């Protein structure tokens, strides 16, 4: 059962220590982020799409797993977890300030689902370079995550391995299960080896993964296609920026018809000139 959510903005020292744990192990778990009411809100928003019609189409997606994509096009309520005051300060410390949403989808592992292949979330991307990561992924536990129901498995510190090294049988003995109560958030590096676990329980395991990438990378989901201006206008401004109605500061990457993409959402947008910057 989830406890009440942490309401106050976290101390810098707490964010520092969580970021340090992430950088050392490649992941960190933050508990009590969502209240029971917020979990219920998310569950209700997902309910129409978890009716057994969206099972995985391959072994990676999981034949016994429901996946729901384009969440923000389905309900504005998901904004709550795309930009959350308890989690965003950690992401802010790990990637360039103009970072983007890379993916956001619900993953509901049904009983009988087998373990996913170990993988990194940086597939198709180039090595990020010394001291950099391609992105940061999160998993929001809507149900309790347990070893039996398929809690995400991670190989601690594998984010430091050389590019392309996969796990040996011996390495696999070090896999951990990210067990956490509903309302918690697992945050992991795009460079760490991880997988959805097998669900050997008799209940499904519902989580939402929200993933962010450096602003110079291509987003995994084409958000501007699923969130055209008429839908994007209903989202909070920071979420609009994260999905791509933004430019990569201090440059101009991301312009639309030579203009700031915010002009497509707001008639009153004055441009960056108003903030003392070139438009
Ligand atoms: O379901 C999970 O716990 C992890 C899923 C995952 O890593 C993925 O589908 O890329």
Tab-separated table of C-alpha atoms and ligand atoms in Angstrom:
chain	number	residue	atom	x	y	z
A	1	UNK	CA	0.000	0.000	0.000
A	2	UNK	CA	1.450	3.379	-0.940
A	3	UNK	CA	2.013	5.957	1.772
A	4	UNK	CA	1.141	9.647	1.155
A	5	UNK	CA	3.339	11.225	-1.513
A	6	UNK	CA	6.214	13.511	-0.580
A	7	UNK	CA	4.746	16.949	-1.282
A	8	UNK	CA	7.631	19.288	-0.589
A	9	UNK	CA	10.434	20.076	-2.982
A	10	UNK	CA	13.334	17.815	-1.933
A	11	UNK	CA	16.502	19.200	-0.332
A	12	UNK	CA	19.507	19.622	-2.610
A	13	UNK	CA	21.484	17.289	-0.332
A	14	UNK	CA	18.955	14.486	-0.865
A	15	UNK	CA	19.054	14.980	-4.656
A	16	UNK	CA	22.879	15.020	-4.456
A	17	UNK	CA	22.995	11.675	-2.649
A	18	UNK	CA	20.415	10.039	-4.960
A	19	UNK	CA	22.334	11.304	-8.005
A	20	UNK	CA	25.588	9.961	-6.541
A	21	UNK	CA	23.968	6.545	-5.972
A	22	UNK	CA	22.710	6.568	-9.581
A	23	UNK	CA	26.169	7.450	-10.916
A	24	UNK	CA	27.812	4.684	-8.867
A	25	UNK	CA	25.358	1.802	-9.360
A	26	UNK	CA	23.616	2.925	-12.563
A	27	UNK	CA	20.238	3.120	-10.827
A	28	UNK	CA	18.457	4.431	-7.755
A	29	UNK	CA	14.995	3.818	-6.261
A	30	UNK	CA	12.955	6.709	-4.819
A	31	UNK	CA	10.027	5.675	-2.627
A	32	UNK	CA	6.724	7.445	-1.748
A	33	UNK	CA	6.622	9.629	-4.847
A	34	UNK	CA	2.944	9.068	-5.708
A	35	UNK	CA	0.102	9.062	-3.185
A	36	UNK	CA	-2.600	6.377	-3.249
A	37	UNK	CA	-4.980	8.917	-4.851
A	38	UNK	CA	-2.472	9.714	-7.591
A	39	UNK	CA	-1.918	6.010	-8.255
A	40	UNK	CA	-5.673	5.596	-8.568
A	41	UNK	CA	-5.847	8.544	-10.976
A	42	UNK	CA	-3.198	6.957	-13.208
A	43	UNK	CA	-4.873	3.564	-12.989
A	44	UNK	CA	-8.205	5.086	-14.082
A	45	UNK	CA	-6.568	6.914	-17.010
A	46	UNK	CA	-5.005	3.631	-18.175
A	47	UNK	CA	-8.058	1.444	-17.609
A	48	UNK	CA	-9.680	1.924	-21.081
A	49	UNK	CA	-6.433	0.840	-22.757
A	50	UNK	CA	-5.774	-2.240	-20.607
A	51	UNK	CA	-8.575	-4.380	-21.920
A	52	UNK	CA	-6.432	-7.160	-23.393
A	53	UNK	CA	-6.214	-5.565	-26.865
A	54	UNK	CA	-2.601	-4.346	-26.862
A	55	UNK	CA	-0.428	-7.377	-26.155
A	56	UNK	CA	3.210	-7.342	-27.297
A	57	UNK	CA	3.918	-8.272	-30.926
A	58	UNK	CA	7.283	-9.899	-30.290
A	59	UNK	CA	9.308	-11.475	-27.516
A	60	UNK	CA	10.873	-8.135	-26.531
A	61	UNK	CA	7.526	-6.401	-26.030
A	62	UNK	CA	6.295	-9.613	-24.395
A	63	UNK	CA	3.465	-11.777	-25.708
A	64	UNK	CA	1.909	-11.773	-22.202
A	65	UNK	CA	2.479	-8.043	-21.719
A	66	UNK	CA	0.137	-5.182	-22.540
A	67	UNK	CA	1.887	-2.019	-23.735
A	68	UNK	CA	0.207	1.358	-24.064
A	69	UNK	CA	2.044	4.001	-26.093
A	70	UNK	CA	1.296	7.709	-26.792
A	71	UNK	CA	0.141	8.163	-23.200
A	72	UNK	CA	-0.104	11.967	-23.298
A	73	UNK	CA	-2.370	11.755	-26.337
A	74	UNK	CA	-4.688	9.525	-24.288
A	75	UNK	CA	-4.874	11.624	-21.119
A	76	UNK	CA	-3.334	14.850	-19.861
A	77	UNK	CA	-3.256	13.205	-16.383
A	78	UNK	CA	0.005	11.461	-17.354
A	79	UNK	CA	1.745	14.875	-17.232
A	80	UNK	CA	1.975	14.259	-13.482
A	81	UNK	CA	4.703	11.691	-13.979
A	82	UNK	CA	6.408	13.204	-17.044
A	83	UNK	CA	7.562	16.235	-15.050
A	84	UNK	CA	7.416	15.508	-11.306
A	85	UNK	CA	8.994	17.810	-8.679
A	86	UNK	CA	10.468	14.876	-6.752
A	87	UNK	CA	12.073	13.182	-9.798
A	88	UNK	CA	12.877	15.954	-12.336
A	89	UNK	CA	15.641	17.496	-10.141
A	90	UNK	CA	17.553	14.200	-10.433
A	91	UNK	CA	17.113	14.027	-14.227
A	92	UNK	CA	18.154	17.708	-14.443
A	93	UNK	CA	21.550	16.810	-12.951
A	94	UNK	CA	22.229	13.975	-15.380
A	95	UNK	CA	21.447	15.277	-18.871
A	96	UNK	CA	21.757	18.543	-20.826
A	97	UNK	CA	19.157	21.166	-19.675
A	98	UNK	CA	17.394	20.996	-23.081
A	99	UNK	CA	16.733	17.261	-22.664
A	100	UNK	CA	13.706	15.650	-24.291
A	101	UNK	CA	11.203	12.915	-23.576
A	102	UNK	CA	12.444	9.784	-25.332
A	103	UNK	CA	9.545	7.427	-24.554
A	104	UNK	CA	6.577	7.104	-22.201
A	105	UNK	CA	4.567	3.896	-22.103
A	106	UNK	CA	2.667	1.665	-19.717
A	107	UNK	CA	3.869	-1.923	-19.319
A	108	UNK	CA	1.502	-4.433	-17.749
A	109	UNK	CA	3.187	-7.830	-17.291
A	110	UNK	CA	0.614	-10.584	-17.020
A	111	UNK	CA	1.118	-13.847	-15.095
A	112	UNK	CA	3.188	-16.240	-17.193
A	113	UNK	CA	5.296	-13.542	-18.868
A	114	UNK	CA	8.900	-14.676	-19.223
A	115	UNK	CA	11.986	-12.596	-18.527
A	116	UNK	CA	12.834	-10.067	-21.222
A	117	UNK	CA	16.269	-10.107	-22.882
A	118	UNK	CA	18.820	-8.020	-21.023
A	119	UNK	CA	19.336	-4.829	-22.973
A	120	UNK	CA	20.426	-1.194	-22.763
A	121	UNK	CA	18.109	1.697	-23.610
A	122	UNK	CA	20.792	3.286	-25.800
A	123	UNK	CA	20.068	0.951	-28.739
A	124	UNK	CA	20.906	2.599	-32.052
A	125	UNK	CA	22.700	5.470	-30.397
A	126	UNK	CA	26.407	6.229	-30.586
A	127	UNK	CA	28.646	5.940	-27.543
A	128	UNK	CA	27.744	9.055	-25.557
A	129	UNK	CA	31.332	10.138	-24.857
A	130	UNK	CA	33.428	10.495	-21.754
A	131	UNK	CA	31.367	11.274	-18.662
A	132	UNK	CA	28.095	11.482	-20.609
A	133	UNK	CA	25.024	9.273	-20.835
A	134	UNK	CA	22.572	9.080	-23.715
A	135	UNK	CA	19.609	9.259	-21.390
A	136	UNK	CA	17.822	8.410	-18.178
A	137	UNK	CA	14.889	6.015	-17.827
A	138	UNK	CA	12.346	5.730	-15.035
A	139	UNK	CA	9.826	3.073	-14.046
A	140	UNK	CA	6.828	4.218	-12.004
A	141	UNK	CA	5.404	1.394	-9.916
A	142	UNK	CA	1.611	1.509	-10.136
A	143	UNK	CA	1.460	-1.953	-8.520
A	144	UNK	CA	3.954	-3.156	-5.932
A	145	UNK	CA	6.996	-4.496	-7.819
A	146	UNK	CA	8.162	-7.836	-6.403
A	147	UNK	CA	10.697	-10.421	-7.414
A	148	UNK	CA	7.816	-12.795	-8.268
A	149	UNK	CA	5.657	-10.441	-10.349
A	150	UNK	CA	8.451	-9.307	-12.674
A	151	UNK	CA	10.138	-6.338	-10.973
A	152	UNK	CA	12.684	-4.840	-13.377
A	153	UNK	CA	16.045	-6.678	-13.237
A	154	UNK	CA	19.265	-4.660	-13.398
A	155	UNK	CA	22.945	-5.486	-13.497
A	156	UNK	CA	24.471	-2.934	-11.094
A	157	UNK	CA	27.407	-0.935	-12.461
A	158	UNK	CA	27.156	-2.452	-15.965
A	159	UNK	CA	26.747	1.159	-17.200
A	160	UNK	CA	30.531	1.413	-16.814
A	161	UNK	CA	31.308	-1.587	-19.035
A	162	UNK	CA	32.871	-1.088	-22.439
A	163	UNK	CA	30.375	-0.557	-25.284
A	164	UNK	CA	28.688	-3.702	-26.486
A	165	UNK	CA	29.805	-6.008	-23.645
A	166	UNK	CA	26.962	-8.366	-22.812
A	167	UNK	CA	26.391	-10.304	-19.586
A	168	UNK	CA	28.001	-13.707	-19.120
A	169	UNK	CA	26.296	-16.447	-17.090
A	170	UNK	CA	28.569	-15.440	-14.228
A	171	UNK	CA	27.560	-11.763	-14.527
A	172	UNK	CA	23.895	-12.760	-14.441
A	173	UNK	CA	24.334	-14.027	-10.885
A	174	UNK	CA	24.661	-10.336	-9.889
A	175	UNK	CA	21.261	-9.322	-11.322
A	176	UNK	CA	19.068	-7.554	-8.792
A	177	UNK	CA	15.259	-7.184	-8.775
A	178	UNK	CA	14.086	-3.592	-8.282
A	179	UNK	CA	11.512	-4.470	-5.631
A	180	UNK	CA	9.548	-1.407	-4.559
A	181	UNK	CA	6.102	-0.517	-3.253
A	182	UNK	CA	3.502	1.088	-5.536
A	183	UNK	CA	4.156	4.821	-5.811
A	184	UNK	CA	7.948	4.372	-6.020
A	185	UNK	CA	10.153	5.275	-8.968
A	186	UNK	CA	13.158	3.337	-10.241
A	187	UNK	CA	15.605	5.561	-12.172
A	188	UNK	CA	18.264	3.928	-14.343
A	189	UNK	CA	20.956	4.900	-16.818
A	190	UNK	CA	20.340	4.280	-20.525
A	191	UNK	CA	23.720	2.506	-20.462
A	192	UNK	CA	22.869	-0.136	-17.825
A	193	UNK	CA	21.848	-3.711	-18.688
A	194	UNK	CA	18.314	-4.402	-17.513
A	195	UNK	CA	15.118	-6.297	-18.378
A	196	UNK	CA	11.551	-6.820	-17.276
A	197	UNK	CA	11.464	-9.863	-14.970
A	198	UNK	CA	9.370	-13.017	-15.387
A	199	UNK	CA	5.922	-12.817	-13.817
A	200	UNK	CA	5.536	-16.057	-11.848
A	201	UNK	CA	2.810	-14.598	-9.606
A	202	UNK	CA	-0.954	-14.792	-10.150
A	203	UNK	CA	-1.425	-10.998	-10.556
A	204	UNK	CA	-0.344	-8.555	-13.224
A	205	UNK	CA	2.437	-5.974	-12.661
A	206	UNK	CA	1.602	-2.498	-13.899
A	207	UNK	CA	4.283	0.130	-14.363
A	208	UNK	CA	4.856	3.177	-16.539
A	209	UNK	CA	8.269	3.811	-17.996
A	210	UNK	CA	9.120	7.446	-18.734
A	211	UNK	CA	12.453	7.933	-20.468
A	212	UNK	CA	14.471	11.038	-21.299
A	213	UNK	CA	17.298	11.610	-23.790
A	214	UNK	CA	19.960	14.156	-24.579
A	215	UNK	CA	18.552	16.901	-26.841
A	216	UNK	CA	20.777	15.956	-29.791
A	217	UNK	CA	19.280	12.451	-30.079
A	218	UNK	CA	16.264	11.290	-32.036
A	219	UNK	CA	13.283	10.536	-29.743
A	220	UNK	CA	12.125	6.912	-29.621
A	221	UNK	CA	8.472	7.861	-30.105
A	222	UNK	CA	7.599	10.577	-32.668
A	223	UNK	CA	5.862	12.741	-30.103
A	224	UNK	CA	5.112	15.686	-32.402
A	225	UNK	CA	3.104	13.296	-34.566
A	226	UNK	CA	1.023	11.862	-31.708
A	227	UNK	CA	0.819	15.258	-29.987
A	228	UNK	CA	0.010	17.792	-32.729
A	229	UNK	CA	-0.572	21.414	-31.571
A	230	UNK	CA	-4.295	20.944	-30.842
A	231	UNK	CA	-3.492	18.221	-28.274
A	232	UNK	CA	-0.178	19.678	-27.080
A	233	UNK	CA	-1.938	22.953	-26.165
A	234	UNK	CA	-3.715	21.097	-23.322
A	235	UNK	CA	-0.429	20.024	-21.689
A	236	UNK	CA	1.589	21.920	-19.055
A	237	UNK	CA	4.278	24.129	-20.612
A	238	UNK	CA	7.224	22.085	-19.281
A	239	UNK	CA	5.691	18.905	-20.699
A	240	UNK	CA	5.230	20.665	-24.065
A	241	UNK	CA	8.952	21.450	-24.008
A	242	UNK	CA	9.898	17.882	-23.091
A	243	UNK	CA	7.911	16.353	-25.946
A	244	UNK	CA	9.668	18.639	-28.444
A	245	UNK	CA	7.970	22.053	-28.545
A	246	UNK	CA	11.333	23.516	-27.598
A	247	UNK	CA	14.734	24.205	-29.075
A	248	UNK	CA	18.144	23.010	-27.996
A	249	UNK	CA	19.542	26.074	-26.210
A	250	UNK	CA	21.692	27.987	-26.951
A	251	UNK	CA	21.319	26.938	-30.615
A	252	UNK	CA	18.257	26.665	-32.810
A	253	UNK	CA	17.918	22.883	-33.263
A	254	UNK	CA	14.209	22.061	-33.272
A	255	UNK	CA	12.870	25.139	-35.108
A	256	UNK	CA	9.692	24.873	-37.176
A	257	UNK	CA	9.347	26.959	-40.350
A	258	UNK	CA	12.237	29.020	-39.013
A	259	UNK	CA	10.376	29.795	-35.783
A	260	UNK	CA	10.319	28.664	-32.184
A	261	UNK	CA	7.861	25.735	-32.033
A	262	UNK	CA	6.056	27.419	-29.131
A	263	UNK	CA	4.568	29.803	-31.715
A	264	UNK	CA	2.468	26.849	-32.915
A	265	UNK	CA	0.947	26.524	-29.437
A	266	UNK	CA	0.550	30.127	-28.237
A	267	UNK	CA	-0.491	33.166	-30.259
A	268	UNK	CA	0.952	35.440	-27.559
A	269	UNK	CA	4.427	33.848	-27.591
A	270	UNK	CA	6.894	36.730	-27.840
A	271	UNK	CA	9.972	34.730	-28.829
A	272	UNK	CA	13.300	34.538	-27.085
A	273	UNK	CA	14.020	38.184	-27.927
A	274	UNK	CA	11.689	39.084	-25.042
A	275	UNK	CA	14.090	37.284	-22.718
A	276	UNK	CA	17.085	39.204	-24.036
A	277	UNK	CA	18.136	36.381	-26.360
A	278	UNK	CA	18.200	36.241	-30.149
A	279	UNK	CA	14.965	34.868	-31.596
B	1	LIG	O1	9.121	-3.900	-17.749
B	1	LIG	C1	10.212	-3.651	-17.257
B	1	LIG	O2	10.456	-3.799	-16.048
B	1	LIG	C2	11.350	-3.148	-18.114
B	1	LIG	C3	10.955	-3.055	-19.566
B	1	LIG	C4	12.035	-2.551	-20.447
B	1	LIG	O3	13.162	-2.353	-20.056
B	1	LIG	C5	11.733	-2.301	-21.864
B	1	LIG	O4	10.706	-2.744	-22.367
B	1	LIG	O5	12.581	-1.653	-22.545
